[in-house]
Coordinates of C-alpha atoms in Angstrom, one line a residue:
M1 CA 118.6 147.6 119.1
H2 CA 116.7 145.0 121.2
K3 CA 118.3 144.0 124.5
W4 CA 117.5 140.6 125.9
I5 CA 118.6 138.8 129.1
V6 CA 120.2 135.5 128.1
T7 CA 119.0 132.5 130.2
T8 CA 120.3 128.9 130.6
A9 CA 118.7 125.5 130.9
A10 CA 120.1 125.1 134.5
A11 CA 116.6 125.1 136.1
A12 CA 115.5 122.3 133.8
V13 CA 118.5 120.2 134.6
L14 CA 118.1 120.5 138.3
A15 CA 114.4 119.6 138.0
A16 CA 115.3 116.4 136.1
L17 CA 118.0 115.5 138.7
A18 CA 115.5 116.0 141.5
G19 CA 113.3 113.3 140.0
C20 CA 116.1 110.6 140.3
K21 CA 116.1 108.3 143.4
S22 CA 119.2 107.2 145.5
D23 CA 120.6 103.7 144.9
S24 CA 119.6 102.8 148.4
S25 CA 115.9 102.5 148.8
D26 CA 116.4 102.9 152.6
D27 CA 117.8 106.4 152.2
P28 CA 115.4 109.2 151.9
A29 CA 115.6 111.1 148.7
P30 CA 117.6 114.3 149.0
A31 CA 115.6 117.4 149.1
A32 CA 115.5 119.0 145.6
P33 CA 116.8 122.5 145.5
A34 CA 114.2 125.2 144.6
P35 CA 114.1 125.8 140.9
T36 CA 115.8 128.9 139.7
P37 CA 113.2 131.3 138.2
T38 CA 113.6 131.9 134.5
P39 CA 113.8 135.6 133.9
A40 CA 111.5 136.9 131.2
P41 CA 113.2 138.6 128.2
E42 CA 113.7 142.3 128.8
V43 CA 111.1 144.3 127.0
V44 CA 112.6 147.3 125.4
T45 CA 110.4 150.3 124.6
P46 CA 111.8 152.4 121.8
D47 CA 112.2 156.1 122.0
R48 CA 111.5 156.2 118.3
I49 CA 111.3 153.9 115.2
N50 CA 112.4 154.1 111.6
L51 CA 111.2 152.1 108.6
S52 CA 113.6 150.7 106.0
L53 CA 112.9 148.5 102.9
I54 CA 114.4 145.1 103.2
G55 CA 112.6 143.1 100.5
R56 CA 110.0 143.2 97.8
Y57 CA 108.1 140.7 95.6
S58 CA 106.8 142.1 92.3
S59 CA 103.9 140.5 90.4
G60 CA 105.0 142.5 87.4
V61 CA 101.4 143.7 86.9
F62 CA 100.6 147.4 86.9
G63 CA 97.3 149.0 87.9
E64 CA 95.3 145.7 88.3
S65 CA 95.3 145.3 92.1
A66 CA 97.8 142.4 91.9
A67 CA 98.8 143.0 95.5
E68 CA 96.2 144.1 98.1
I69 CA 95.7 142.6 101.5
P70 CA 98.5 140.6 103.3
A71 CA 98.4 138.0 106.0
F72 CA 101.4 136.2 107.6
D73 CA 102.0 132.7 108.9
A74 CA 104.9 132.8 111.3
A75 CA 105.2 129.0 111.6
N76 CA 105.7 128.4 107.8
R77 CA 107.2 131.9 107.2
Q78 CA 104.7 132.6 104.4
I79 CA 102.9 135.7 103.3
F80 CA 99.5 135.4 101.8
I81 CA 98.7 138.3 99.6
V82 CA 95.4 139.0 97.8
N83 CA 96.0 139.3 94.0
A84 CA 92.7 140.7 92.7
Q85 CA 94.0 140.6 89.1
K86 CA 94.1 136.8 89.4
G87 CA 91.1 136.6 91.8
A88 CA 93.4 134.5 94.0
I89 CA 96.0 134.5 96.8
D90 CA 99.7 134.6 96.0
I91 CA 101.6 132.6 98.6
L92 CA 105.1 133.9 99.2
D93 CA 108.0 132.2 100.9
A94 CA 109.3 134.9 103.3
S95 CA 111.9 132.8 105.1
N96 CA 114.4 135.4 103.7
P97 CA 112.4 138.6 103.8
A98 CA 115.1 140.3 101.7
A99 CA 114.0 138.1 98.8
P100 CA 110.4 136.8 99.1
V101 CA 109.6 134.2 96.4
L102 CA 106.2 133.2 94.9
I103 CA 105.7 129.5 95.7
K104 CA 102.0 129.0 94.9
T105 CA 98.8 130.6 93.9
L106 CA 95.6 129.7 95.7
T107 CA 92.4 129.9 93.7
V108 CA 88.8 129.4 94.8
E109 CA 87.3 127.7 91.7
D110 CA 86.5 124.7 93.9
I111 CA 84.2 126.9 95.9
A112 CA 82.6 129.0 93.2
P113 CA 83.6 129.3 89.5
G114 CA 84.4 132.8 88.5
A115 CA 84.6 134.0 92.1
V116 CA 87.4 136.3 93.3
I117 CA 89.1 136.8 96.6
N118 CA 88.8 140.2 98.4
S119 CA 90.4 139.6 101.7
V120 CA 92.5 137.1 103.7
A121 CA 93.2 136.5 107.4
Y122 CA 95.4 134.0 109.3
R123 CA 95.2 132.5 112.7
D124 CA 96.5 129.3 114.4
G125 CA 97.3 127.4 111.2
L126 CA 94.2 128.5 109.3
I127 CA 93.7 130.8 106.4
A128 CA 90.3 132.4 105.9
V129 CA 89.4 134.1 102.7
A130 CA 86.5 136.4 101.7
I131 CA 85.2 135.5 98.3
E132 CA 83.1 137.7 96.0
A133 CA 80.6 135.9 93.7
D134 CA 81.0 136.2 90.0
E135 CA 78.0 138.5 90.1
R136 CA 78.8 140.8 93.0
T137 CA 75.2 141.4 94.0
Q138 CA 74.8 137.6 94.8
P139 CA 75.8 136.0 98.1
G140 CA 79.5 135.5 98.6
Y141 CA 81.5 132.9 100.4
V142 CA 84.2 132.3 103.1
G143 CA 86.7 129.6 102.5
L144 CA 88.8 128.1 105.3
Y145 CA 92.2 126.5 104.3
D146 CA 95.0 124.7 106.1
A147 CA 97.9 127.0 106.2
T148 CA 100.5 124.3 105.7
S149 CA 99.0 122.2 102.9
H150 CA 96.8 125.0 101.5
T151 CA 94.0 122.5 101.2
L152 CA 90.3 123.5 101.6
L153 CA 88.9 122.6 104.9
D154 CA 85.4 124.1 104.7
S155 CA 83.4 126.9 103.1
A156 CA 80.2 128.8 103.9
V157 CA 77.8 131.2 102.2
V158 CA 77.7 134.8 103.5
G159 CA 76.2 138.1 102.4
S160 CA 76.7 140.0 99.2
L161 CA 80.2 141.3 98.4
P162 CA 82.2 140.1 101.4
D163 CA 84.9 142.8 101.3
M164 CA 86.9 142.1 104.5
L165 CA 87.2 139.5 107.1
T166 CA 89.0 138.9 110.4
F167 CA 89.3 136.4 113.2
T168 CA 88.2 137.5 116.7
P169 CA 91.2 137.7 119.1
D170 CA 90.0 134.5 120.9
G171 CA 89.8 132.7 117.5
Q172 CA 86.2 131.5 118.1
Y173 CA 84.6 133.5 115.2
I174 CA 85.3 134.9 111.8
L175 CA 83.6 138.2 111.2
V176 CA 82.9 139.3 107.6
A177 CA 81.9 142.7 106.3
N178 CA 79.5 142.1 103.5
E179 CA 79.4 145.5 101.7
G180 CA 76.3 144.8 99.6
E181 CA 77.1 147.3 96.8
P182 CA 74.5 147.8 94.1
S183 CA 74.7 146.7 90.5
D184 CA 76.3 149.3 88.3
D185 CA 72.9 150.6 87.1
Y186 CA 71.5 150.5 90.7
S187 CA 68.8 148.1 89.5
V188 CA 69.8 145.6 92.2
D189 CA 70.8 146.8 95.6
P190 CA 71.5 144.0 98.2
E191 CA 71.5 144.6 101.9
G192 CA 74.7 145.1 103.7
S193 CA 75.5 142.8 106.7
I194 CA 78.1 141.4 109.0
S195 CA 78.5 137.6 109.0
V196 CA 79.5 136.0 112.3
I197 CA 80.8 132.5 111.7
A198 CA 81.7 130.1 114.5
V199 CA 85.0 128.3 114.1
S200 CA 85.7 125.0 115.8
D201 CA 87.9 121.9 115.1
R202 CA 89.2 123.5 111.9
T203 CA 85.7 123.8 110.4
L204 CA 83.1 126.5 110.0
G205 CA 80.0 126.3 112.1
T206 CA 76.9 128.3 112.3
V207 CA 76.8 131.4 110.1
S208 CA 74.8 134.2 111.8
S209 CA 74.0 137.5 110.1
A210 CA 74.1 140.9 111.8
S211 CA 71.7 142.7 109.6
F212 CA 70.5 146.3 109.4
S213 CA 66.8 145.4 108.9
S214 CA 65.9 146.9 112.3
F215 CA 66.9 150.3 110.9
N216 CA 64.6 150.2 108.0
A217 CA 61.9 152.1 109.8
R218 CA 64.4 154.6 111.2
E219 CA 65.9 156.1 108.1
A220 CA 64.7 159.7 108.9
Q221 CA 66.2 159.4 112.4
L222 CA 69.5 158.2 111.0
R223 CA 69.7 161.0 108.5
E224 CA 68.9 163.5 111.2
S225 CA 71.8 162.2 113.3
G226 CA 74.2 162.6 110.4
V227 CA 74.3 159.1 108.8
R228 CA 74.5 159.5 105.0
L229 CA 71.5 157.5 103.5
Y230 CA 71.0 158.6 99.9
G231 CA 71.0 155.7 97.5
P232 CA 68.1 155.9 95.1
N233 CA 65.0 154.0 96.4
A234 CA 67.1 152.3 99.0
S235 CA 66.0 151.2 102.4
G236 CA 68.4 151.7 105.4
A237 CA 69.5 148.1 105.2
Q238 CA 70.3 148.4 101.5
D239 CA 72.1 151.8 101.8
L240 CA 74.4 150.9 104.8
E241 CA 77.5 149.3 103.4
P242 CA 80.0 147.6 105.7
E243 CA 83.7 148.1 104.7
Y244 CA 86.2 147.1 107.4
I245 CA 86.1 145.5 110.9
A246 CA 87.8 146.0 114.3
V247 CA 87.2 143.8 117.3
S248 CA 87.6 144.5 121.0
A249 CA 90.4 142.7 122.9
D250 CA 87.8 140.6 124.7
S251 CA 86.2 139.5 121.4
T252 CA 82.7 140.6 122.5
T253 CA 82.2 143.8 120.4
A254 CA 83.0 144.7 116.8
W255 CA 83.0 148.1 115.1
V256 CA 82.5 148.2 111.4
T257 CA 83.2 151.2 109.1
L258 CA 80.2 152.2 106.9
Q259 CA 82.4 154.2 104.6
E260 CA 79.9 155.7 102.2
N261 CA 77.5 156.4 105.1
N262 CA 80.2 158.2 107.1
A263 CA 79.4 156.1 110.2
L264 CA 80.3 153.1 112.3
A265 CA 78.2 150.1 113.1
R266 CA 78.6 148.5 116.6
V267 CA 78.0 144.8 116.7
D268 CA 77.5 142.4 119.6
V269 CA 79.4 139.4 118.5
A270 CA 77.8 136.7 120.6
T271 CA 74.3 137.6 119.4
A272 CA 75.3 138.7 115.9
T273 CA 73.3 141.9 116.4
V274 CA 74.0 145.5 115.1
T275 CA 73.3 147.4 118.3
D276 CA 74.1 150.9 117.1
V277 CA 74.8 153.0 114.0
L278 CA 77.2 155.8 115.0
P279 CA 77.5 158.9 112.8
L280 CA 81.0 160.4 112.6
G281 CA 80.0 164.0 111.8
L282 CA 81.9 166.4 109.6
K283 CA 85.4 168.0 109.7
D284 CA 85.3 171.8 109.6
H285 CA 87.9 172.9 107.1
S286 CA 87.5 176.5 108.2
Q287 CA 89.2 175.8 111.5
A288 CA 92.9 176.4 112.0
G289 CA 94.8 173.2 111.6
N290 CA 92.2 171.7 109.3
G291 CA 93.2 173.2 106.1
I292 CA 93.4 171.5 102.7
D293 CA 95.0 172.2 99.3
A294 CA 91.9 172.4 97.2
S295 CA 93.2 172.9 93.6
D296 CA 95.2 170.8 91.3
E297 CA 95.8 173.6 88.7
D298 CA 97.2 176.5 90.7
G299 CA 100.8 175.3 90.3
V300 CA 101.6 175.8 94.0
I301 CA 101.2 174.2 97.4
N302 CA 98.4 176.1 99.0
I303 CA 97.2 174.4 102.2
R304 CA 94.7 176.8 103.8
T305 CA 91.4 177.0 105.6
W306 CA 88.1 177.3 103.6
P307 CA 85.0 178.6 105.4
G308 CA 81.9 176.6 104.3
V309 CA 83.9 173.5 103.3
V310 CA 83.6 170.4 105.4
G311 CA 85.0 166.9 105.1
T312 CA 83.2 163.7 105.4
Y313 CA 85.5 161.3 107.3
H314 CA 84.4 158.3 105.2
P315 CA 86.9 155.9 106.9
D316 CA 88.1 152.8 105.2
S317 CA 90.3 150.8 107.5
I318 CA 89.7 150.6 111.2
A319 CA 91.6 149.1 114.2
S320 CA 91.1 148.9 117.9
Y321 CA 93.4 149.1 120.9
T322 CA 93.3 149.5 124.6
A323 CA 94.7 152.4 126.6
G324 CA 94.0 153.0 130.3
D325 CA 91.4 150.1 130.3
Q326 CA 89.4 151.9 127.6
T327 CA 89.0 150.7 124.0
Y328 CA 89.8 153.2 121.2
L329 CA 89.3 153.0 117.5
V330 CA 91.7 154.3 114.8
T331 CA 90.4 155.1 111.3
A332 CA 92.1 156.0 108.0
N333 CA 89.8 158.6 106.5
E334 CA 90.1 157.8 102.8
G335 CA 86.8 159.2 101.5
D336 CA 84.7 157.5 98.9
A337 CA 82.1 158.6 96.4
R338 CA 79.3 156.5 94.9
A339 CA 79.8 156.4 91.1
W340 CA 77.6 153.8 89.7
G341 CA 76.9 153.9 85.9
E342 CA 79.6 156.5 85.3
D343 CA 80.7 154.5 82.2
N344 CA 77.1 154.2 80.8
D345 CA 76.3 156.7 78.1
L346 CA 72.6 156.3 78.7
Y347 CA 73.0 157.6 82.3
W348 CA 74.8 160.8 81.1
A349 CA 72.1 161.2 78.4
G350 CA 69.6 161.6 81.3
D351 CA 68.3 158.1 82.2
A352 CA 68.4 158.1 86.0
S353 CA 67.6 154.4 86.1
K354 CA 71.1 153.6 84.7
G355 CA 73.2 154.7 87.7
F356 CA 73.9 157.2 90.4
V357 CA 77.0 159.5 90.5
E358 CA 77.3 162.0 93.3
E359 CA 80.6 163.6 92.6
F360 CA 80.7 167.1 90.9
R361 CA 83.2 169.9 90.8
V362 CA 82.3 173.2 92.6
K363 CA 82.9 175.2 89.4
H364 CA 80.2 173.2 87.5
L365 CA 77.8 173.1 90.4
V366 CA 77.5 176.9 90.9
H367 CA 78.0 178.2 87.3
T368 CA 75.6 181.1 86.7
G369 CA 74.5 179.3 83.5
G370 CA 73.0 176.4 85.5
F371 CA 73.4 172.7 85.0
D372 CA 72.3 172.2 81.5
R373 CA 75.6 173.3 80.1
R374 CA 77.0 170.0 81.4
A375 CA 74.2 167.8 80.0
G376 CA 75.5 164.8 78.1
E377 CA 78.9 165.2 79.8
D378 CA 79.0 164.8 83.6
L379 CA 75.5 166.0 84.8
P380 CA 73.9 163.4 87.0
P381 CA 70.2 163.2 86.1
Q382 CA 69.2 163.0 89.8
L383 CA 70.8 166.4 90.4
R384 CA 69.0 167.9 87.4
A385 CA 65.7 166.5 88.7
L386 CA 66.3 168.6 91.8
A387 CA 66.9 172.0 90.2
A388 CA 68.3 173.7 87.1
G389 CA 71.3 175.2 88.9
A390 CA 72.9 176.1 92.2
L391 CA 74.1 179.1 94.2
L392 CA 76.5 179.7 97.0
D393 CA 75.2 181.2 100.3
P394 CA 76.9 184.7 100.3
S395 CA 76.8 184.8 104.1
V396 CA 79.2 181.9 104.1
F397 CA 81.2 182.3 100.9
G398 CA 81.4 186.0 100.7
Y399 CA 85.1 185.7 101.5
C400 CA 85.8 184.5 98.0
G401 CA 83.4 186.9 96.3
A402 CA 80.1 185.1 96.3
T403 CA 76.9 187.2 96.1
A404 CA 73.3 185.9 96.1
A405 CA 73.3 185.6 92.3
D406 CA 76.9 184.9 91.5
P407 CA 79.7 182.7 92.9
G408 CA 82.3 185.3 92.2
D409 CA 85.9 184.1 92.5
C410 CA 84.8 181.1 94.6
R411 CA 84.6 178.9 91.4
A412 CA 88.0 180.0 90.1
D413 CA 90.5 177.2 89.5
D414 CA 92.9 178.6 92.1
Q415 CA 90.1 178.9 94.7
L416 CA 87.4 176.2 95.2
G417 CA 86.4 175.7 91.6
R418 CA 88.4 172.5 91.1
L419 CA 87.4 170.8 94.3
N420 CA 85.4 167.6 93.9
I421 CA 82.4 167.5 96.3
T422 CA 79.1 165.7 96.6
W423 CA 76.0 167.5 95.3
V424 CA 73.8 165.3 97.6
D425 CA 74.6 167.3 100.8
G426 CA 75.0 170.9 101.8
Y427 CA 72.1 172.7 100.2
L428 CA 69.4 174.3 102.2
K429 CA 66.4 172.0 103.0
D430 CA 63.0 172.5 104.6
S431 CA 61.8 170.4 107.6
S432 CA 60.7 167.6 105.3
G433 CA 64.1 167.4 103.7
A434 CA 63.0 168.9 100.4
P435 CA 65.2 171.6 98.9
V436 CA 64.5 175.3 99.6
L437 CA 64.5 176.9 96.1
F438 CA 65.7 180.2 94.9
D439 CA 65.5 182.1 91.7
A440 CA 68.5 183.0 89.6
S441 CA 68.8 186.3 91.4
G442 CA 69.3 184.6 94.7
N443 CA 65.8 185.3 96.1
Q444 CA 64.1 182.5 98.0
N445 CA 61.1 181.6 95.8
A446 CA 58.9 178.6 95.7
A447 CA 58.8 178.9 91.9
G448 CA 62.6 179.1 91.7
D449 CA 64.9 176.5 90.2
R450 CA 68.1 177.0 92.1
L451 CA 69.6 175.2 95.1
M452 CA 71.5 177.2 97.7
Y453 CA 74.6 175.6 99.1
S454 CA 75.6 176.8 102.6
Q455 CA 78.2 174.0 102.8
L456 CA 80.4 172.1 100.4
H457 CA 81.0 168.5 101.4
A458 CA 84.4 167.2 100.3
Y459 CA 85.4 163.5 100.4
G460 CA 87.5 162.2 103.2
S461 CA 89.3 164.3 105.8
R462 CA 92.9 163.8 104.6
S463 CA 93.6 162.5 108.1
F464 CA 93.5 159.7 110.5
S465 CA 91.3 159.8 113.6
I466 CA 91.0 158.2 117.1
W467 CA 87.5 157.6 118.4
D468 CA 86.1 156.2 121.7
A469 CA 83.9 153.1 121.8
D470 CA 80.8 155.3 121.2
G471 CA 82.2 156.9 118.1
T472 CA 83.0 160.2 119.8
L473 CA 86.1 161.9 118.2
I474 CA 89.0 161.9 120.6
W475 CA 91.7 163.2 118.2
D476 CA 92.2 163.9 114.5
S477 CA 95.5 164.6 112.7
G478 CA 94.0 167.7 111.1
D479 CA 96.1 168.8 108.1
A480 CA 99.3 167.4 109.5
I481 CA 99.7 164.8 106.7
E482 CA 99.5 167.4 103.9
Q483 CA 101.6 169.8 105.9
Y484 CA 104.4 167.3 106.4
L485 CA 104.4 166.3 102.7
A486 CA 104.9 169.9 101.9
S487 CA 107.7 170.4 104.4
D488 CA 111.5 170.5 103.9
D489 CA 111.8 167.6 106.4
C490 CA 109.9 165.1 104.2
R491 CA 112.0 162.9 101.8
L492 CA 111.0 160.2 99.3
G493 CA 112.6 157.0 98.1
S494 CA 114.1 154.2 100.0
D495 CA 117.3 156.3 100.5
R496 CA 115.2 159.3 101.6
S497 CA 116.9 161.6 99.1
I498 CA 114.0 163.2 97.1
P499 CA 112.2 166.2 98.5
C500 CA 108.5 165.4 99.0
A501 CA 107.4 168.9 98.1
T502 CA 108.6 168.4 94.5
Y503 CA 105.9 165.8 94.1
F504 CA 103.4 167.0 96.6
N505 CA 99.9 165.3 96.3
S506 CA 101.1 163.2 93.4
G507 CA 98.9 160.4 92.0
H508 CA 100.0 156.7 92.3
D509 CA 99.6 155.8 88.6
E510 CA 101.4 158.7 86.9
G511 CA 104.8 160.2 86.7
D512 CA 105.9 163.8 87.5
A513 CA 102.4 164.6 88.8
F514 CA 102.9 167.5 91.3
D515 CA 99.6 168.6 93.0
S516 CA 97.4 166.3 90.8
R517 CA 95.4 165.0 93.7
S518 CA 94.7 168.2 95.6
D519 CA 91.3 168.7 94.1
A520 CA 90.2 165.2 95.1
K521 CA 91.2 163.5 98.4
G522 CA 94.8 164.7 98.7
P523 CA 97.2 162.0 99.9
E524 CA 94.2 159.7 100.7
P525 CA 95.0 157.7 103.9
E526 CA 93.4 154.3 103.3
G527 CA 95.0 151.3 105.0
L528 CA 96.4 151.0 108.6
A529 CA 97.9 148.6 111.0
L530 CA 98.7 148.8 114.7
G531 CA 101.8 147.5 116.4
K532 CA 102.8 147.2 120.0
L533 CA 106.5 147.8 120.7
G534 CA 107.4 147.6 124.4
D535 CA 105.0 149.8 126.2
K536 CA 104.1 151.9 123.2
T537 CA 101.4 151.5 120.5
F538 CA 102.2 152.7 117.0
V539 CA 99.9 153.1 114.0
F540 CA 101.2 152.7 110.4
I541 CA 99.1 154.5 107.8
G542 CA 99.3 153.9 104.1
L543 CA 98.8 156.9 101.9
E544 CA 97.1 155.5 98.8
R545 CA 97.8 158.3 96.3
M546 CA 101.0 160.0 97.4
G547 CA 102.2 156.6 98.6
G548 CA 104.3 155.8 101.6
I549 CA 103.7 155.0 105.3
M550 CA 103.1 157.5 108.0
V551 CA 104.0 156.3 111.6
Y552 CA 102.5 157.8 114.8
D553 CA 102.9 156.9 118.4
I554 CA 99.3 156.7 119.7
T555 CA 100.1 155.3 123.1
D556 CA 98.2 158.3 124.5
P557 CA 95.1 158.5 122.3
R558 CA 94.6 162.2 123.2
A559 CA 98.2 163.2 122.2
P560 CA 99.5 161.1 119.3
A561 CA 103.0 162.1 118.1
F562 CA 104.5 161.9 114.6
V563 CA 107.3 159.4 114.4
D564 CA 108.3 158.6 110.7
Y565 CA 107.3 158.8 107.1
F566 CA 108.8 156.3 104.6
N567 CA 108.0 156.1 100.9
S568 CA 109.7 153.4 98.8
R569 CA 108.6 154.7 95.5
E570 CA 111.9 155.1 93.7
D571 CA 111.1 156.9 90.4
W572 CA 108.8 160.0 90.4
I573 CA 109.4 161.2 86.8
L574 CA 108.9 158.3 84.4
D575 CA 105.5 156.9 83.6
P576 CA 105.2 153.9 86.0
E577 CA 103.1 151.9 83.6
T578 CA 105.9 151.6 81.1
N579 CA 108.7 151.7 83.7
L580 CA 107.3 149.5 86.4
A581 CA 110.6 147.8 87.4
A582 CA 112.0 151.2 88.3
A583 CA 109.0 152.6 90.0
G584 CA 109.2 150.9 93.4
D585 CA 106.0 150.7 95.4
L586 CA 102.8 152.5 94.3
G587 CA 99.4 152.6 96.0
P588 CA 99.6 151.0 99.5
E589 CA 96.4 149.1 100.1
G590 CA 96.7 146.6 103.0
L591 CA 99.2 146.8 105.9
L592 CA 100.2 144.1 108.4
F593 CA 102.4 144.4 111.5
V594 CA 104.6 141.4 112.3
P595 CA 105.9 141.4 115.9
A596 CA 109.6 140.5 116.5
D597 CA 108.8 137.1 118.1
A598 CA 107.0 136.1 114.9
S599 CA 109.4 137.5 112.4
P600 CA 112.0 135.5 110.4
T601 CA 114.6 138.2 111.2
G602 CA 113.9 138.5 114.9
E603 CA 113.0 142.2 114.3
A604 CA 109.5 143.6 113.9
L605 CA 108.3 144.0 110.3
L606 CA 105.7 145.7 108.3
V607 CA 104.2 144.0 105.2
V608 CA 102.4 146.2 102.7
G609 CA 100.4 145.2 99.6
N610 CA 100.7 147.9 96.9
E611 CA 97.8 147.6 94.5
V612 CA 99.1 149.9 91.6
S613 CA 102.6 148.6 91.4
G614 CA 101.5 145.0 92.2
T615 CA 104.3 144.7 94.7
T616 CA 104.5 143.3 98.2
A617 CA 107.0 145.3 100.2
I618 CA 108.6 144.2 103.5
Y619 CA 109.9 146.9 105.8
E620 CA 112.0 146.4 108.9
I621 CA 111.0 148.5 111.9
E622 CA 114.2 149.8 113.5
Q623 CA 113.7 150.4 117.2
I624 CA 115.9 153.2 118.6
T625 CA 116.6 153.8 122.2
E626 CA 118.4 157.0 123.2

């Protein structure tokens, strides 16, 4: 419970009396007593915190992203939540957080017909929205609205597919991550960029673009450093795709996740310049504490280490904070595969011009019969152009039975066979980047037609990480998230009564789905928010697939501590699509911390948009001192 020192208005009364003169103009005015200092409210630092559900608004729409990114206006006590199904912002009255009510829907047809909203941010009576054009490869927009009247104040053109935006802490700029995704058949591939928009007098000023054009002659250098550049026929500027933005406390520097590229961009805000592209490296799943559950069909929880398997961090959300006068970055390492044209039959029939899909199961990659057995089903034509099949390096994968010519038990369903990986990385290459080829017997042979994989690159790292300002890894949660979900301590539901292990690694859109996500990205940490409570900094992390919010104390960036896990999904058995009202909250996407001094209840809150259930959940943060 918060403790506050109660103050009075005595000082103000004395000051007013001191300004009154005596009735006799000959008498000197009496000396005013010194004003009594007003004590500041006591700042309480909690020993621990707990989340509890206090309110929920439901759009009633399942699986259509009807609740994604939230923003909050403390003055009007309103929540703005991106409703992608409507392509709009739902405005909720949150005066009573126990019963938020939809009061209005804000559309952007007045800016661009057919456009949809991807992100929202609030500051000082202004709402900023990121707007994707009707054709996503075309330039998008930013709209600026009055937070009280909800009227349009100004708009500006930005880059292709503005996916996220934020105000700088000083309020002088809006920064926009323009992802620049390609068309579904990859025939059009816009450049990614970061727009820097000046804000003054409630209008949008100059729009500057921090582009990646200066990296176009440096693709080989970026690849060598570990940046993933692999889009077909793409320049560096086309292949780098900004996702999410964090800004330094002094508003001078921004860091932008380049999710598919497994990297960060560092941006000088004043000059709108990308100064660095920082590769994040790979997570070694052979190391103790970095295990994963790799199979969705073994019927058990099996979190273990896997030599030769690495994780690409692929962060989605990012936030920054200061500790010991240094800036640190926190990322939720969701993982993301490029899968363009996956619904196009012509692509799967072998027309590489119709898309690009990089995901493949290990069991299909290293089958002794080669790739052609998958033709017409899920064989990417770009992979088939490289080789007719693939092998596992026996010096790495001998532990699961691989020989030079045969993957052995490594491709079994209860081993690595079900794991989804990218075929783009991990095979042996020569100095020019071309594949080193082997024959079907596993002998290196220039006339061979087999790739040799010495690493298997899985998506995401099933963790959250803390990095320094140069993109150097300071701390990673390892396999702690999966381990906790498998433990007896973990409980589900708003009453915390359901054992997590019963529904370990469940999907967010299905009922009774034990272990269904283990072959993919596990619990899939995606969204995050930071909150300052007293002298401590906490991170709240949304697990997109398993659902729920992990809470860690990250005050010391080198020694974060687990604090809480809360999951307000209520029913884990019934199909949520047909039993949405009973389901609770599914698929947390965007998270927002509301400090106590801005909260309608006087207690700190966490607002979460859940894209699968279409619900906006409001959690109270109980601060406990012992």
